Short mmCIF file of C-alpha atoms in Angstrom, two decimals:
data_model
loop_
_atom_site.label_atom_id
_atom_site.label_comp_id
_atom_site.label_asym_id
_atom_site.label_seq_id
_atom_site.Cartn_x
_atom_site.Cartn_y
_atom_site.Cartn_z
CA MET A 1 -0.01 -0.03 0.03
CA ASP A 2 1.15 3.52 -0.68
CA GLY A 3 -0.33 4.96 2.42
CA THR A 4 -2.73 7.34 0.63
CA ARG A 5 -5.68 6.27 2.76
CA ALA A 6 -3.81 6.17 5.94
CA GLY A 7 -5.48 9.24 7.28
CA ILE A 8 -8.97 8.24 6.52
CA ALA A 9 -11.13 7.40 9.54
CA ILE A 10 -12.19 3.95 8.48
CA GLU A 11 -13.80 3.52 11.93
CA PRO A 12 -14.64 6.18 14.59
CA ILE A 13 -12.01 4.94 16.90
CA PHE A 14 -9.35 5.83 14.37
CA ASP A 15 -9.83 9.58 15.15
CA TYR A 16 -8.07 8.88 18.52
CA LEU A 17 -5.20 6.83 17.32
CA ASP A 18 -2.74 9.81 17.01
CA VAL A 19 -2.92 10.52 20.72
CA LEU A 20 -2.40 6.92 21.62
CA PRO A 21 1.41 7.24 22.20
CA ILE A 22 1.02 10.27 24.44
CA ALA A 23 -1.80 8.48 26.27
CA LEU A 24 0.32 5.36 26.91
CA ALA A 25 3.31 7.58 28.07
CA VAL A 26 1.02 9.28 30.46
CA ALA A 27 -0.31 5.92 31.74
CA ALA A 28 3.32 4.64 32.17
CA VAL A 29 4.22 7.81 34.20
CA ALA A 30 1.11 7.16 36.42
CA LEU A 31 2.22 3.53 37.01
CA THR A 32 5.69 4.69 37.81
CA VAL A 33 4.28 7.27 40.41
CA THR A 34 2.40 4.28 41.87
CA VAL A 35 5.56 2.24 42.03
CA GLY A 36 7.39 5.20 43.68
CA ARG A 37 4.69 5.33 46.37
CA ALA A 38 5.34 1.65 47.17
CA VAL A 39 9.14 2.34 47.20
CA VAL A 40 8.92 5.00 49.85
CA ARG A 41 6.28 2.97 51.75
CA PRO A 42 8.14 -0.35 52.24
CA GLN A 43 5.33 -1.67 54.24
CA VAL A 44 3.12 -2.33 51.22
CA GLY A 45 1.47 -5.59 51.70
CA GLY A 46 -2.18 -5.07 52.16
CA GLY A 47 -4.84 -6.02 49.56
CA GLY A 48 -5.45 -4.63 46.21
CA ALA A 49 -3.21 -3.96 43.26
CA LEU A 50 -0.48 -2.32 45.41
CA ARG A 51 0.18 -5.87 47.00
CA SER A 52 1.62 -6.91 43.64
CA LEU A 53 4.32 -4.19 44.39
CA ARG A 54 5.33 -5.52 47.85
CA ALA A 55 8.73 -6.69 46.73
CA LEU A 56 9.60 -3.01 46.45
CA GLY A 57 9.73 -2.89 50.14
CA ASN A 58 13.16 -4.70 49.74
CA ARG A 59 15.73 -1.97 49.09
CA ARG A 60 18.11 -4.33 47.30
CA PHE A 61 15.46 -5.47 44.79
CA THR A 62 14.22 -1.92 44.30
CA LEU A 63 17.77 -0.91 43.34
CA LEU A 64 17.87 -3.67 40.73
CA TRP A 65 14.47 -3.12 39.44
CA ILE A 66 14.98 0.67 38.93
CA GLY A 67 18.25 0.22 37.14
CA GLN A 68 17.01 -2.41 34.89
CA THR A 69 13.69 -0.53 34.08
CA VAL A 70 15.74 2.33 32.86
CA SER A 71 17.98 0.06 30.84
CA ARG A 72 15.03 -1.62 29.14
CA ILE A 73 13.54 1.71 28.14
CA GLY A 74 16.91 2.62 26.66
CA ASP A 75 17.04 -0.78 24.75
CA TYR A 76 13.50 0.13 23.15
CA VAL A 77 14.57 3.55 22.31
CA TYR A 78 17.63 2.01 20.57
CA GLU A 79 15.57 -0.44 18.68
CA ILE A 80 13.30 2.22 17.23
CA VAL A 81 16.14 4.60 16.34
CA LEU A 82 18.32 1.84 14.83
CA ALA A 83 15.41 0.50 12.67
CA TRP A 84 14.83 3.99 11.24
CA TRP A 85 18.46 4.71 10.61
CA ILE A 86 19.01 1.33 8.76
CA LEU A 87 15.93 2.14 6.74
CA GLU A 88 17.03 5.48 5.74
CA LEU A 89 20.54 4.33 5.11
CA THR A 90 19.78 1.14 3.11
CA GLY A 91 16.16 0.82 2.57
CA SER A 92 16.85 -2.86 2.90
CA GLY A 93 14.84 -5.44 4.95
CA ALA A 94 17.67 -7.95 4.40
CA VAL A 95 20.13 -5.52 6.19
CA MET A 96 17.87 -5.21 9.09
CA GLY A 97 17.26 -8.91 9.34
CA SER A 98 21.14 -9.40 9.28
CA VAL A 99 21.46 -7.10 12.14
CA LEU A 100 18.97 -8.94 14.19
CA ILE A 101 20.65 -12.30 13.35
CA VAL A 102 24.06 -10.96 14.45
CA SER A 103 22.43 -10.02 17.80
CA PHE A 104 20.68 -13.25 18.03
CA LEU A 105 23.50 -15.82 17.28
CA PRO A 106 25.52 -15.11 20.28
CA VAL A 107 22.74 -15.70 22.68
CA ALA A 108 21.96 -19.10 21.04
CA LEU A 109 25.73 -20.05 21.26
CA PHE A 110 26.72 -18.82 24.56
CA THR A 111 23.50 -19.01 26.92
CA ILE A 112 24.34 -22.45 28.05
CA ILE A 113 27.88 -21.35 28.90
CA GLY A 114 26.46 -18.26 30.50
CA GLY A 115 24.24 -20.26 32.71
CA ALA A 116 27.06 -22.50 33.90
CA VAL A 117 29.23 -19.33 34.62
CA VAL A 118 26.58 -17.42 36.60
CA ASP A 119 26.07 -20.46 38.85
CA ARG A 120 29.79 -20.38 39.63
CA VAL A 121 30.62 -16.73 40.19
CA SER A 122 29.03 -13.61 41.49
CA ARG A 123 25.81 -13.14 39.59
CA LEU A 124 25.96 -9.34 40.39
CA GLY A 125 29.42 -9.22 39.19
CA VAL A 126 28.48 -10.69 35.78
CA MET A 127 25.63 -8.20 35.44
CA LEU A 128 27.82 -5.21 36.40
CA VAL A 129 30.57 -6.27 33.81
CA SER A 130 28.00 -6.68 31.17
CA ASP A 131 26.48 -3.30 31.78
CA ILE A 132 29.74 -1.38 31.95
CA VAL A 133 31.11 -3.12 28.59
CA ARG A 134 27.83 -2.42 26.75
CA ALA A 135 27.76 1.20 28.14
CA VAL A 136 31.31 1.88 26.87
CA ALA A 137 30.56 0.26 23.42
CA VAL A 138 27.31 2.18 22.80
CA LEU A 139 28.70 5.50 24.07
CA GLY A 140 31.76 4.89 21.75
CA VAL A 141 29.48 4.46 18.69
CA ALA A 142 27.38 7.38 19.74
CA ALA A 143 30.59 9.54 19.75
CA TRP A 144 31.38 8.08 16.47
CA ALA A 145 27.85 9.08 15.15
CA TYR A 146 28.14 12.62 16.50
CA ALA A 147 31.41 12.88 14.66
CA GLY A 148 29.42 12.01 11.49
CA HIS A 149 31.26 8.70 10.75
CA LEU A 150 28.48 6.16 11.60
CA GLU A 151 28.54 3.15 9.44
CA LEU A 152 26.93 -0.27 9.40
CA TRP A 153 29.85 -2.23 10.75
CA PRO A 154 29.90 -0.72 14.18
CA ILE A 155 26.05 -1.58 14.43
CA TYR A 156 26.96 -5.12 13.55
CA ALA A 157 29.68 -5.11 16.24
CA LEU A 158 27.17 -3.74 18.85
CA GLY A 159 24.72 -6.35 17.89
CA LEU A 160 27.28 -9.08 18.46
CA LEU A 161 28.32 -7.52 21.76
CA PHE A 162 24.83 -7.22 23.00
CA GLY A 163 24.12 -10.82 22.03
CA VAL A 164 27.13 -12.00 24.05
CA GLY A 165 26.02 -9.75 27.01
CA ASN A 166 22.51 -10.88 27.05
CA ALA A 167 23.63 -14.71 27.11
CA PHE A 168 25.26 -14.06 30.50
CA PHE A 169 23.02 -11.26 31.85
CA GLY A 170 19.71 -13.00 31.33
CA PRO A 171 20.53 -16.20 33.31
CA ALA A 172 22.30 -14.04 36.07
CA TYR A 173 19.27 -11.89 36.54
CA PHE A 174 16.84 -14.83 36.78
CA ALA A 175 18.93 -16.70 39.24
CA LEU A 176 19.67 -13.53 41.40
CA VAL A 177 16.14 -12.54 42.12
CA PRO A 178 15.42 -15.39 44.68
CA GLU A 179 18.55 -14.21 46.57
CA LEU A 180 17.29 -10.69 47.06
CA VAL A 181 13.77 -11.31 48.31
CA ASP A 182 11.77 -13.64 50.73
CA GLU A 183 10.07 -16.66 49.25
CA LYS A 184 6.73 -15.12 49.88
CA ASP A 185 7.65 -11.97 47.81
CA LEU A 186 8.89 -13.99 44.77
CA PRO A 187 5.63 -13.67 43.03
CA SER A 188 5.68 -9.85 43.37
CA ALA A 189 9.30 -9.71 42.26
CA ASN A 190 8.52 -11.83 39.30
CA ALA A 191 5.62 -9.69 38.40
CA LEU A 192 7.63 -6.55 38.67
CA THR A 193 10.32 -7.88 36.57
CA SER A 194 7.90 -8.51 33.81
CA MET A 195 6.19 -5.08 34.46
CA SER A 196 9.75 -3.56 33.88
CA PHE A 197 9.81 -5.11 30.42
CA GLN A 198 6.29 -3.73 29.59
CA LEU A 199 7.24 -0.28 30.83
CA GLY A 200 10.15 -0.35 28.35
CA ARG A 201 7.72 -1.54 25.54
CA ILE A 202 5.41 1.31 26.26
CA VAL A 203 7.78 4.25 27.02
CA GLY A 204 10.79 3.35 24.91
CA PRO A 205 9.08 3.44 21.66
CA VAL A 206 7.30 6.83 22.34
CA ILE A 207 10.81 8.28 23.18
CA GLY A 208 12.39 6.66 20.24
CA GLY A 209 9.62 7.97 17.81
CA LEU A 210 10.04 11.51 19.20
CA ILE A 211 13.90 11.23 18.63
CA VAL A 212 13.42 9.80 15.15
CA ALA A 213 10.98 12.61 14.31
CA ALA A 214 13.67 15.14 15.48
CA GLY A 215 16.26 13.39 13.29
CA GLY A 216 18.39 12.43 16.29
CA THR A 217 19.97 9.03 15.72
CA GLU A 218 22.92 10.02 17.77
CA LEU A 219 20.71 11.10 20.69
CA GLY A 220 19.07 7.59 20.56
CA LEU A 221 22.53 5.98 20.80
CA LEU A 222 23.50 8.30 23.67
CA LEU A 223 20.41 7.48 25.69
CA ASN A 224 20.85 3.82 25.34
CA GLY A 225 24.46 4.04 26.53
CA LEU A 226 23.44 6.20 29.31
CA SER A 227 20.70 3.70 30.44
CA PHE A 228 23.53 1.15 30.75
CA VAL A 229 25.47 3.58 33.00
CA VAL A 230 22.37 4.02 35.19
CA ALA A 231 21.71 0.37 35.50
CA ALA A 232 25.43 -0.28 36.48
CA ALA A 233 25.26 2.65 38.94
CA PHE A 234 22.33 0.99 40.72
CA LEU A 235 24.12 -2.35 40.84
CA VAL A 236 27.36 -1.01 42.60
CA PRO A 237 25.80 -0.24 46.10
CA LEU A 238 23.79 -3.42 45.82
CA ILE A 239 26.93 -5.45 45.53
CA GLY A 240 28.41 -3.79 48.61
CA ARG A 241 25.33 -4.36 50.65
CA MET A 242 24.96 -7.94 49.74
CA ARG A 243 28.50 -8.65 50.66
CA ARG A 244 28.08 -7.15 54.11
CA ALA A 245 24.89 -8.72 54.58
CA SER A 246 26.19 -12.15 53.94
CA THR A 247 29.10 -11.73 56.13
CA ALA A 248 26.96 -10.43 59.04
CA ASP A 249 24.46 -13.31 58.53
CA ALA A 250 26.41 -15.66 60.70
CA THR A 251 26.43 -13.44 63.73
CA ALA A 252 23.18 -11.39 63.38
CA GLU A 253 19.55 -11.84 62.85
CA PRO A 254 18.81 -11.66 59.14
CA GLU A 255 17.08 -8.70 57.61
CA THR A 256 14.91 -8.69 54.50
CA ASP A 257 14.82 -4.88 54.12
CA VAL A 258 18.50 -3.62 53.78
CA VAL A 259 18.84 0.11 53.44
CA VAL A 260 21.63 1.19 51.30
CA GLN A 261 23.97 3.51 53.01
CA PRO A 262 25.62 6.47 51.19
CA GLY A 263 29.36 6.87 50.92
CA SER A 264 30.16 3.38 49.97
CA ASP A 265 33.65 2.79 48.41
CA ALA A 266 32.58 2.11 44.77
CA SER A 267 36.08 0.63 43.80
CA ALA A 268 35.89 -1.76 46.67
CA MET A 269 32.43 -2.88 45.56
CA ILE A 270 33.42 -3.54 42.06
CA ARG A 271 36.45 -5.47 43.31
CA ASP A 272 34.26 -7.53 45.61
CA ALA A 273 31.93 -8.26 42.69
CA LEU A 274 34.80 -9.50 40.28
CA GLU A 275 36.99 -11.32 42.76
CA PRO A 276 34.64 -14.47 42.89
CA ALA A 277 35.31 -15.04 39.23
CA MET A 278 39.10 -15.46 39.96
CA ALA A 279 39.17 -17.09 43.32
CA GLU A 280 38.39 -20.34 45.00
CA VAL A 281 35.22 -20.62 47.13
CA GLY A 282 36.96 -21.95 50.14
CA SER A 283 36.67 -18.86 52.37
CA ALA A 284 34.56 -19.44 55.40
CA ASP A 285 32.75 -16.15 55.35
CA GLY A 286 32.08 -15.92 51.63
CA ASP A 287 34.18 -12.82 51.08
CA GLY A 288 33.13 -11.33 47.82
CA VAL A 289 30.73 -14.28 47.17
CA LEU A 290 26.89 -14.09 47.01
CA VAL A 291 25.68 -16.48 49.72
CA GLY A 292 22.09 -16.12 49.06
CA GLY A 293 19.72 -13.43 50.30
CA SER A 294 20.53 -12.01 53.72
CA SER A 295 17.37 -13.68 55.07
CA GLY A 296 18.17 -17.04 53.74
CA GLU A 297 15.44 -16.72 51.17
CA GLY A 298 15.28 -18.27 47.77
CA SER A 299 15.15 -21.82 46.48
CA GLU A 300 16.59 -24.81 48.50
CA GLY A 301 20.08 -25.40 47.85
CA GLY A 302 20.89 -21.75 47.04
CA ASP A 303 24.49 -20.94 47.78
CA GLY A 304 24.46 -17.46 46.27
CA GLY A 305 25.64 -18.51 42.81
CA ILE A 306 28.52 -20.80 43.50
CA THR A 307 27.98 -24.43 42.68
CA ASP A 308 29.57 -27.66 43.69
CA ALA A 309 32.55 -26.10 45.32
CA SER A 310 33.21 -27.25 48.94
CA SER A 311 34.86 -25.25 51.62
CA ASP A 312 37.60 -27.87 52.21
CA GLY A 313 39.72 -26.49 49.30
CA THR A 314 38.83 -29.23 46.86
CA ARG A 315 39.17 -28.44 43.15
CA ARG A 316 35.90 -27.02 41.63
CA PRO A 317 34.49 -29.04 38.66
CA HIS A 318 34.88 -27.85 35.11
CA TRP A 319 32.16 -25.67 33.77
CA LEU A 320 31.22 -28.41 31.20
CA ASP A 321 30.43 -30.62 34.34
CA ASP A 322 28.20 -27.83 35.56
CA VAL A 323 26.42 -27.81 32.16
CA ARG A 324 25.89 -31.59 32.43
CA ASP A 325 24.68 -31.17 35.94
CA GLY A 326 22.20 -28.55 34.96
CA TYR A 327 20.89 -30.75 32.14
CA ALA A 328 20.48 -33.61 34.34
CA VAL A 329 18.51 -31.51 36.92
CA VAL A 330 16.23 -30.14 34.21
CA ALA A 331 15.73 -33.65 32.55
CA SER A 332 14.89 -35.24 35.83
CA SER A 333 12.07 -32.95 36.56
CA PRO A 334 8.95 -33.88 34.42
CA ILE A 335 7.32 -30.50 35.10
CA VAL A 336 10.55 -28.62 34.02
CA ARG A 337 11.39 -30.53 31.02
CA THR A 338 7.71 -30.57 29.80
CA GLY A 339 7.58 -26.81 30.37
CA ILE A 340 10.74 -26.02 28.49
CA LEU A 341 9.68 -27.96 25.36
CA VAL A 342 6.02 -27.03 25.37
CA ASN A 343 6.65 -23.33 26.14
CA ALA A 344 9.25 -23.14 23.27
CA VAL A 345 7.00 -24.76 20.67
CA ALA A 346 3.88 -22.90 21.85
CA ALA A 347 5.77 -19.57 21.93
CA ALA A 348 7.02 -20.21 18.38
CA CYS A 349 3.45 -20.72 17.20
CA LEU A 350 2.34 -17.51 18.63
CA VAL A 351 5.40 -15.16 18.02
CA GLY A 352 5.74 -16.15 14.35
CA PRO A 353 2.39 -14.77 13.29
CA PHE A 354 2.72 -11.88 15.75
CA VAL A 355 5.89 -10.57 14.49
CA VAL A 356 5.79 -11.47 10.79
CA ALA A 357 2.14 -11.51 9.79
CA MET A 358 0.72 -8.76 11.77
CA PRO A 359 1.87 -5.92 9.31
CA PHE A 360 0.50 -7.87 6.41
CA LEU A 361 -2.82 -8.33 8.30
CA ILE A 362 -3.10 -4.55 8.85
CA ASP A 363 -2.32 -4.05 5.15
CA GLU A 364 -5.06 -6.40 4.00
CA ARG A 365 -7.79 -5.61 6.49
CA PHE A 366 -7.21 -1.87 7.44
CA ASP A 367 -5.71 -0.53 4.23
CA GLY A 368 -2.20 -0.40 5.70
CA ASP A 369 -3.09 2.45 8.31
CA PRO A 370 0.05 2.49 10.59
CA ARG A 371 -2.03 3.88 13.46
CA VAL A 372 -4.01 0.73 13.59
CA PHE A 373 -0.86 -1.18 13.90
CA GLY A 374 0.40 0.94 16.86
CA PHE A 375 -3.06 0.85 18.33
CA LEU A 376 -3.30 -2.94 18.43
CA LEU A 377 0.30 -3.44 19.48
CA ALA A 378 -0.25 -1.14 22.47
CA PHE A 379 -2.83 -3.36 23.98
CA PHE A 380 -0.60 -6.38 24.30
CA PRO A 381 1.80 -4.79 26.96
CA ILE A 382 -1.24 -3.16 28.72
CA GLY A 383 -2.61 -6.73 29.21
CA PHE A 384 0.91 -7.86 30.52
CA VAL A 385 0.90 -5.02 33.09
CA LEU A 386 -2.58 -5.79 34.32
CA GLY A 387 -1.60 -9.52 34.61
CA SER A 388 1.55 -8.47 36.53
CA LEU A 389 -0.66 -6.42 38.92
CA TRP A 390 -3.20 -9.20 39.33
CA GLY A 391 -0.74 -12.23 39.52
CA GLY A 392 1.81 -10.46 41.82
CA ARG A 393 -0.81 -9.96 44.54
CA HIS A 394 -0.64 -13.70 45.50
CA ASP A 395 2.00 -15.01 47.89
CA LYS A 396 1.98 -18.19 45.51
CA LEU A 397 -0.06 -18.75 42.58
CA PRO A 398 -2.47 -21.81 42.96
CA HIS A 399 -2.63 -24.60 40.30
CA ARG A 400 0.37 -23.17 38.56
CA GLY A 401 0.50 -25.99 35.95
CA ARG A 402 -3.06 -25.46 35.10
CA ILE A 403 -2.71 -21.63 35.04
CA MET A 404 0.41 -21.84 32.78
CA TYR A 405 -1.06 -24.08 30.07
CA GLY A 406 -4.55 -22.78 30.47
CA GLY A 407 -3.14 -19.33 29.85
CA ILE A 408 -1.25 -20.39 26.89
CA ALA A 409 -4.47 -21.97 25.47
CA LEU A 410 -6.54 -18.79 26.17
CA ALA A 411 -3.77 -16.53 24.70
CA ALA A 412 -3.58 -18.72 21.58
CA ALA A 413 -7.43 -18.64 21.17
CA MET A 414 -7.14 -14.74 21.24
CA LEU A 415 -4.33 -14.61 18.69
CA ALA A 416 -6.43 -17.10 16.43
CA LEU A 417 -9.24 -14.40 16.36
CA TYR A 418 -6.87 -12.36 14.34
CA GLY A 419 -7.49 -14.77 11.56
CA LEU A 420 -11.16 -14.05 11.47
CA PRO A 421 -13.01 -11.15 10.07
CA VAL A 422 -13.84 -9.46 13.41
CA PRO A 423 -14.14 -5.70 14.14
CA LEU A 424 -11.17 -3.72 15.38
CA TYR A 425 -12.54 -3.46 18.86
CA VAL A 426 -12.74 -7.26 19.13
CA LEU A 427 -9.01 -7.53 18.02
CA ALA A 428 -8.03 -4.84 20.72
CA ALA A 429 -9.95 -6.83 23.49
CA ALA A 430 -8.13 -10.06 22.24
CA ALA A 431 -4.85 -8.32 22.47
CA LEU A 432 -5.67 -7.39 26.09
CA VAL A 433 -6.58 -10.86 27.14
CA ASN A 434 -3.73 -12.31 25.21
CA GLY A 435 -1.22 -10.21 27.18
CA PHE A 436 -2.94 -10.82 30.52
CA SER A 437 -2.95 -14.57 29.93
CA LEU A 438 0.70 -14.82 28.80
CA GLU A 439 1.80 -12.81 31.78
CA LEU A 440 0.02 -15.21 34.22
CA THR A 441 1.64 -17.99 32.27
CA GLY A 442 5.11 -16.46 32.66
CA LEU A 443 4.55 -15.92 36.51
CA ALA A 444 3.50 -19.60 36.90
CA TRP A 445 6.37 -20.78 34.90
CA VAL A 446 9.11 -18.85 36.76
CA GLY A 447 7.43 -19.77 40.13
CA LEU A 448 7.60 -23.58 39.13
CA LEU A 449 11.20 -23.15 38.11
CA GLN A 450 12.22 -21.38 41.35
CA ASP A 451 10.41 -24.24 43.24
CA HIS A 452 11.73 -27.18 41.35
CA ILE A 453 15.36 -26.17 40.59
CA PRO A 454 17.79 -25.65 43.47
CA GLY A 455 18.94 -22.11 43.73
CA ASP A 456 22.54 -23.02 42.82
CA LYS A 457 21.43 -24.29 39.51
CA LEU A 458 18.83 -21.73 38.57
CA GLY A 459 21.19 -19.93 36.16
CA ARG A 460 21.79 -23.15 34.10
CA ALA A 461 17.99 -24.04 34.07
CA ALA A 462 17.22 -20.51 32.85
CA SER A 463 19.89 -20.87 30.12
CA PHE A 464 18.29 -24.12 28.84
CA ASP A 465 14.90 -22.62 28.88
CA GLN A 466 16.22 -19.57 26.93
CA LEU A 467 18.09 -21.80 24.35
CA ALA A 468 14.94 -23.69 23.57
CA GLY A 469 13.21 -20.51 22.63
CA PHE A 470 16.08 -19.25 20.60
CA ILE A 471 16.02 -22.68 18.60
CA THR A 472 12.29 -22.64 17.72
CA VAL A 473 11.56 -18.89 17.24
CA PRO A 474 13.90 -18.47 14.13
CA ILE A 475 12.06 -21.41 12.66
CA ALA A 476 8.69 -19.92 13.46
CA PHE A 477 9.74 -16.78 11.74
CA ALA A 478 10.66 -18.58 8.46
CA ALA A 479 7.49 -20.76 8.73
CA ALA A 480 5.35 -17.74 9.31
CA GLY A 481 6.89 -15.78 6.31
CA TRP A 482 6.39 -18.67 4.11
CA ALA A 483 2.76 -19.20 5.23
CA THR A 484 2.03 -15.58 4.91
CA ASP A 485 3.25 -15.22 1.37
CA LEU A 486 1.52 -18.55 0.31
CA TYR A 487 -1.72 -18.34 2.11
CA GLY A 488 -2.04 -14.74 3.56
CA ALA A 489 -1.77 -13.39 6.95
CA ALA A 490 -5.28 -14.34 8.31
CA PRO A 491 -4.74 -18.06 7.83
CA THR A 492 -1.28 -17.84 9.27
CA PHE A 493 -2.81 -16.29 12.60
CA LEU A 494 -5.55 -18.87 12.59
CA VAL A 495 -3.39 -21.95 12.17
CA GLY A 496 -0.61 -20.62 14.58
CA GLY A 497 -3.03 -19.87 17.37
CA LEU A 498 -4.81 -23.17 16.92
CA LEU A 499 -1.67 -25.25 16.99
CA ALA A 500 -0.50 -23.49 20.20
CA ALA A 501 -3.97 -23.97 21.89
CA VAL A 502 -3.89 -27.66 20.95
CA LEU A 503 -0.41 -28.16 22.26
CA ALA A 504 -1.31 -26.46 25.65
CA VAL A 505 -4.46 -28.42 26.18
CA GLY A 506 -2.36 -31.67 25.41
CA ALA A 507 0.07 -30.60 28.24
CA LEU A 508 -2.85 -30.39 30.65
CA ALA A 509 -3.33 -34.08 30.28
CA ILE A 510 0.10 -34.78 31.78
CA PRO A 511 -0.47 -35.77 35.53
CA ALA A 512 2.60 -33.81 36.65
CA VAL A 513 1.29 -30.57 35.01
CA TRP A 514 -2.14 -31.04 36.51
CA ARG A 515 -0.81 -31.47 40.02
CA ALA A 516 1.73 -28.60 39.93
#
C-alpha cells in the first residue's frame, strides 16, 4: 500500500489513534508514580493492586528493578532509532534482518555457557561487567555518530556484543532474584520484573519515535548508552550491601529490608563483585561471594551463585560438568522438561504470526493504516501489566501448571481471532486478554522453576529454557513468512493460534502438570 488512505477514519475509533502514544506515556508515568509510592512505603502488603508491588519494600530488589527498568527503556529507544536509521541508510529489509541475526546468534551459542558461569561466580558481578562493557561500546558508537562517521559495521559489532552480554546477563538476573527477596515475595518480584519489560515496551518506542521525528539517531544511541550507565550505578551499592549482609548473616538476625548507606567505596564494591570469578570458594565467610539473600530466602540449595565447590579446598569441577549437571537436573523433573519443550514450541506458534504476519494483516484488512498497527500493538503490553498487577498480589499462584497451560491456550485462542473477520475493537480486546494470559503463564512458569530447581542451579536452568526458545523462534519466523506469502496473514494467525492451543491443552493431560 502507498499509504494514501492512512489518514481516512475507517472507523470512529481511528480519530483517537494519533494521541495513543501520548496516552500510553501518561499511563506509564502514572504507573511509575504508583511504584514510587510503594518504594517510599516499604510496608506495602495489604490487599489490592499495590500488594503486587510489595517486593519493592526490599531496598536491594528496588535498586535492581529501577536500574533495569531504565536500561530496558533505553533498549527499546535504541531499537526504534536503529530500525529507522537502517531504513534511511539502506532501505533494505535484508540488512535489518542481518543485524537482528548478528545479535541473536551469540545468545544461542553462549547462553548455556552463561548459565554455567553465573552459577559459579558472583551473579551481580557478571551483570555489572555486562552493563559497563555495553555502556562503553554504545557510548563509543554514539561519539562516532556525533562525529558524522557512523557506518553499518559498528552496528553489527554492537549487535554481536549485545548478544554475548545477554547470554550471560539473562541467566544471572533470573537466578539472582530469589537471593534478594523472601520466598513469599517472589511472585511480586517476578511480576515486577515483567512489568519492567512492559514499561520499556510502552515508554521506549514513544521516546524513540520522538527522537526519530527530530532526526536524532545520535541522541538515541547516547540515551541507550547512558541507560546502561544508570543500570550499573544501581548495581554497585547493591553489591556492597549484599557482601556485608552475607558476612553479617552468621552473627546477626537476618534482615529482609536492607537500607543502602551512602558513601560506599565504589572501587571496593566493584572489586568484591569481580573477585569471585578469579578465586576459589573456600573462604569461610564467603568474602566477595553471594551466599543467598540475607534472610536465607530463595530456593533450596541456593548458595548465592557458586556451585559444587566445597569449603575444604577441593578443586571445583569444570564448567562443562556444571552444564551436564544442569541438564540432568532439568531432565529429571517432568514439570520442568515438559515446560521447556511445550513453552518453546507454543511460543514459536504465537510469536511467528505476531511478528511476521501482523503488518500484512493490517495492510490487508485496514488499508495499511500504521495507526491501527500501533493501536493494536499497544494493547498487548497493557494486558501484560494488568496481569502483573493481578498475579503479583498472590503469595503463591495456585494450580500453576493449570494456570500456565490454560493461559497459553487462552492466549492462543485470542491470537487465532486475528485470523477471523472481526471488528477492530474485538481485536483490541483479544490483544488485552492475550497479554494478561501470557503474563500469568510467565509468572506461573517462573514460580515453578524457582520451586523445582535448586538455587545454585537456577542460572543453568534458565539458560536451557532460553536456548529452547532461541532454537524454535527462528524456525517460526521462517514458517510464518512462508505461510503469509503463500496463504495470507489471516490463515497464518488462525493456524498458529490453533496449534498452540492444541499443544497447551495436550500438556494439561500430563499428570505432573495437572498436580503442579
